[in-house]
Amino acid sequence: MSTATRTLRPGHALPSTRRADAAPKVTGEFAYSSDLHAAGMLWGQTVRSPHAHARILGIDVVQARAMPGVHAVLTHEDVPGQKTYGLEFADQPVLAIDRVRYFGEAVAIVAAEEPEQARRAAAAVRVEYEPLEPVTDPEQAAEMAPLHPDRPTMGHGFRDDARPNVVRSMVIRRGDPDAEGDVAVEGVYEIGQQDQAFLGPESGIAIPDGEGGVDIHVATQWLHVDRDQAAPCLALEPEQVRIHLAGVGGAFGGREDLSMQIHAAMLALRTGRPVKIVYNREESFVGHIHRHPARIWAQHRATRDGKLVAVRMRILIDGGAYASSSTAVIANACSFAVGPYAVDNVLVDGLAVYTNNPPCGAMRGFGAVQACFAAEAQMDKLATALEIDSVELRLLNALEPGGMLPTGQVVTGSLPTRDVIRRAAALPVPEPEELPREAIRLPGGAGNTTRGEGVRRGVGFAVGFKNICYSEGFDDYCTARVVLAEDGSAEVHCAAADVGQGVSDVILQVARLELGTDDVTLASGSTARVGSAGSASSSRMTWMAAGAVQTACRAALDERDRSGGAVDVERIYRHPRTYPLDPETGQITDGRAHVALAVAAMRVVAEVDVDLGLTRVVWIGTAQDVGNALNRTAVEGQIEGGTAQGLGLALMEEIQTRDGVIANASFTDYLIPTFLDMPPVVSDLVEEPEPDAPYGVKGVGEPPTVVSTAAIVAALRDATGRELARVPVRPDDIAGL
Amino acid sequence: MRVSITVNGEVREAEVWAGESLLTTLRDRLDLPGSKNACEQGECGSCSVLLDDELVCSCLVLAAQADGHEVATVEGLADDGSLHPVQDAFAATGAVQCGFCTPGFVVAAADLLRRVPDPSDDEIREALSGNLCRCTGYQKILDAVHLAVER
Ligand code: FES
Ligand code: FES
């Protein structure tokens, strides 16, 4: 039996859809990283830059050190090893050295007996700054003085671009991008900067082991990459830095980069005491990277009967002060720029730049969100120009297996684009609601300001797709370890981070199925006990953890058959290999650049009040290509939650900056969708097994976020007749029709 | 200053800072970290508790204000090891993902059902609109409240 066809169905191995961690989470017992305590613990606090760009002339810690309860005040001089770190490029100082490049950059750290003492001492650290002109306009960044003169991202196989402040520039060129069609549509689109806004702020505790090493308990997405970044900065061997997964209060990409890990460890090693750091909400807004704001120009050409002839796009993303994963985000934005459509002639020009704006990196959808917003608006424009039904236009151009991506990659796995489009389009839309009605069912909700005279209704549709797992030749693997006891019970180790998506249940489900016993426990994730799982990101964790646990379970059973008794085996799983893109043409250099793809289509009914500029999303129906759904409830939960984040970007979420300084770092000023903002979501799961994945699974977390912003704004365009080329859509964009 | 608060039926005493919130006292001094801190501004409801039977954001209440009063937290909801019907329903419907919002939601939902035994969708949405959840999109939370009514 091939692994892909081996069946694993909801309920097969799990007694119910109840999460293993549901009970401790509903009772309040579940220990999040911010809940941890250790005997003799100190509290850490970070001193941060009030400037987006400044030279540091001096740091005076004398007064702070002398304050009551204070045990340490550390600066860059106290970083024991390498002074900089980074997820892919070590371009970010652990503590600022001679210059700060963004608002909120860490400059010094303090440890004290009480949190209040630590806060006061942090406020007493005197930093002398000479403010510099901040680079805030990404359009101009490549002509301004370099923020990183040593150009840390160059020379990694990317296109060589000599302009200052270029993180990565990309070209994807296929066929003849100048090919003429019968009609052309053009647009410029803009996407604001979104925050992950996970509810559990960055936090953790570092405990010195008394032998020079340190244990760090933290909420993260990838334990081993945290370790591999922290160890050199602490001048320790990787084995001396043990990262343990503490309860994670959401992640969405925002915990891929380090936050307090190295700082807490430095303070713990210096003081010999456990040190806990917990960011508050305001600090969290500068404590992690954000979704890249983007500007996209697009031109689509098609024949009179609606066949796409050529697509040209320019994509500019603002990476902010440090590289983080910008090089991969721009590659994704370019790879998926056209959407899941077949077109022979393509030119996509992508640029990620450094600025003094807040640093950007991974967030759910990872470049595909921004591209989808532009590409789907273009498809609607084209449908209007051609007077073709917009769903028909998408069906006509749908990319399916056997078709080619703009990178020259032939789609070999599952990609049921037409099925997904048809099924989403077939979901019955609710009837318009009569007026007058309860205020809570009007745009603006319970505000009770009008009786709905200005309400208009619109229906929108969009399709989006994205890669599953890591791409472009990245060595993407996941490790699992299975310990079988004499009594037949089993313990599974896997460092896959359960960030709320429920990967722990997938691991247990797979292990119980493979081992043929329910007597399986999952040990908590730790770099001390098992190899790397890779990151809980890129919609990869279900696939990769299932593959690793399946492989390790089968190896453990073989081993027991051979040797009898207790066994302990560790195995690594890799998905089929991917290859880099040619740096000059963006074409594949071998095989495929992305191992698999997933597609979602969404239909949205929205109302706007054109007098008030307010919106109400009434109903969302979606069909999503989910592979074989291991746990239907969990899949729906990803779709509903992912859709809510896309709704947030469409309607309300944007980090506002002035001269690089964040102006709305709170939940009072940065709004995320509430219960009243979210409509019912109907999900139709299109279950076509992915041939390359264990049990035919696919990742499901990102496609709903990719497609929902585009689909919601399409409904608003239908309601208003306006172009609405920028998200989040503001009341002014809608009012006064 | 010293405060004495009846928490989940038990009289507890703590030495607190003058400006300390009830949330901080519960979490850091009384070893009751079930109530969560996600904003400290009254915007997210993660810290919801009952103060003399009234639903409040414990981040907006001073510990000193709770001195001599009764507080019920998420830790007190389950009865002798068996989950409160709201807790059980949250676990059953998939209303819990990362779970950081969950303690606040179950406290607020239990309070809603005490006041309104069979709320409509709109009543649930409105009553729980002060609680933010970043993971679920709220739909399964709605399902959970309805399920709790049935039980
Ligand atoms: S922490 Fe109290 S409302 Fe957010
Ligand atoms: S489950 Fe994560 S915030 Fe609600």
Short mmCIF file of N, CA, C and O and ligand atoms in Angstrom, two decimals, chain A residues 199, chain B residues 95-102 132-136, ligand 2:
data_model
loop_
_atom_site.label_atom_id
_atom_site.label_comp_id
_atom_site.label_asym_id
_atom_site.label_seq_id
_atom_site.Cartn_x
_atom_site.Cartn_y
_atom_site.Cartn_z
N LEU A 199 -2.71 36.74 20.58
CA LEU A 199 -3.17 37.29 21.86
C LEU A 199 -2.15 37.15 22.98
O LEU A 199 -2.13 37.94 23.91
N ALA B 95 -13.86 25.24 19.80
CA ALA B 95 -13.80 26.68 20.07
C ALA B 95 -12.45 27.09 20.64
O ALA B 95 -12.21 28.27 20.88
N VAL B 96 -11.60 26.12 20.88
CA VAL B 96 -10.28 26.39 21.47
C VAL B 96 -9.20 26.09 20.43
O VAL B 96 -9.12 24.97 19.94
N GLN B 97 -8.41 27.09 20.10
CA GLN B 97 -7.21 26.81 19.31
C GLN B 97 -6.00 27.09 20.20
O GLN B 97 -5.64 26.24 21.01
N CYS B 98 -5.39 28.27 20.07
CA CYS B 98 -4.28 28.52 20.98
C CYS B 98 -4.77 28.58 22.41
O CYS B 98 -4.05 28.27 23.35
N GLY B 99 -6.02 29.00 22.58
CA GLY B 99 -6.63 28.96 23.91
C GLY B 99 -6.33 30.15 24.80
O GLY B 99 -6.80 30.21 25.93
N PHE B 100 -5.59 31.11 24.28
CA PHE B 100 -5.21 32.23 25.14
C PHE B 100 -6.44 33.07 25.51
O PHE B 100 -6.53 33.62 26.60
N CYS B 101 -7.41 33.13 24.59
CA CYS B 101 -8.63 33.89 24.86
C CYS B 101 -9.63 33.09 25.67
O CYS B 101 -10.62 33.63 26.14
N THR B 102 -9.42 31.77 25.74
CA THR B 102 -10.46 30.87 26.24
C THR B 102 -10.88 31.14 27.68
O THR B 102 -12.09 31.17 27.96
N LEU B 132 -11.74 39.31 22.57
CA LEU B 132 -11.08 39.09 21.28
C LEU B 132 -10.54 37.68 21.19
O LEU B 132 -10.01 37.13 22.16
N CYS B 133 -10.69 37.09 20.01
CA CYS B 133 -10.01 35.82 19.70
C CYS B 133 -9.34 36.01 18.36
O CYS B 133 -9.96 36.46 17.41
N ARG B 134 -8.06 35.68 18.27
CA ARG B 134 -7.33 35.86 17.02
C ARG B 134 -7.28 34.58 16.19
O ARG B 134 -6.85 34.60 15.06
N CYS B 135 -7.68 33.46 16.77
CA CYS B 135 -7.47 32.17 16.09
C CYS B 135 -8.71 31.62 15.40
O CYS B 135 -8.61 31.02 14.34
N THR B 136 -9.87 31.72 16.05
CA THR B 136 -11.00 30.89 15.62
C THR B 136 -11.96 31.55 14.64
O THR B 136 -12.76 30.85 14.02
S1 FES C 2 -7.99 30.53 20.49
FE1 FES C 2 -6.23 31.76 20.16
S2 FES C 2 -6.94 33.71 20.66
FE2 FES C 2 -8.73 32.51 20.77
#
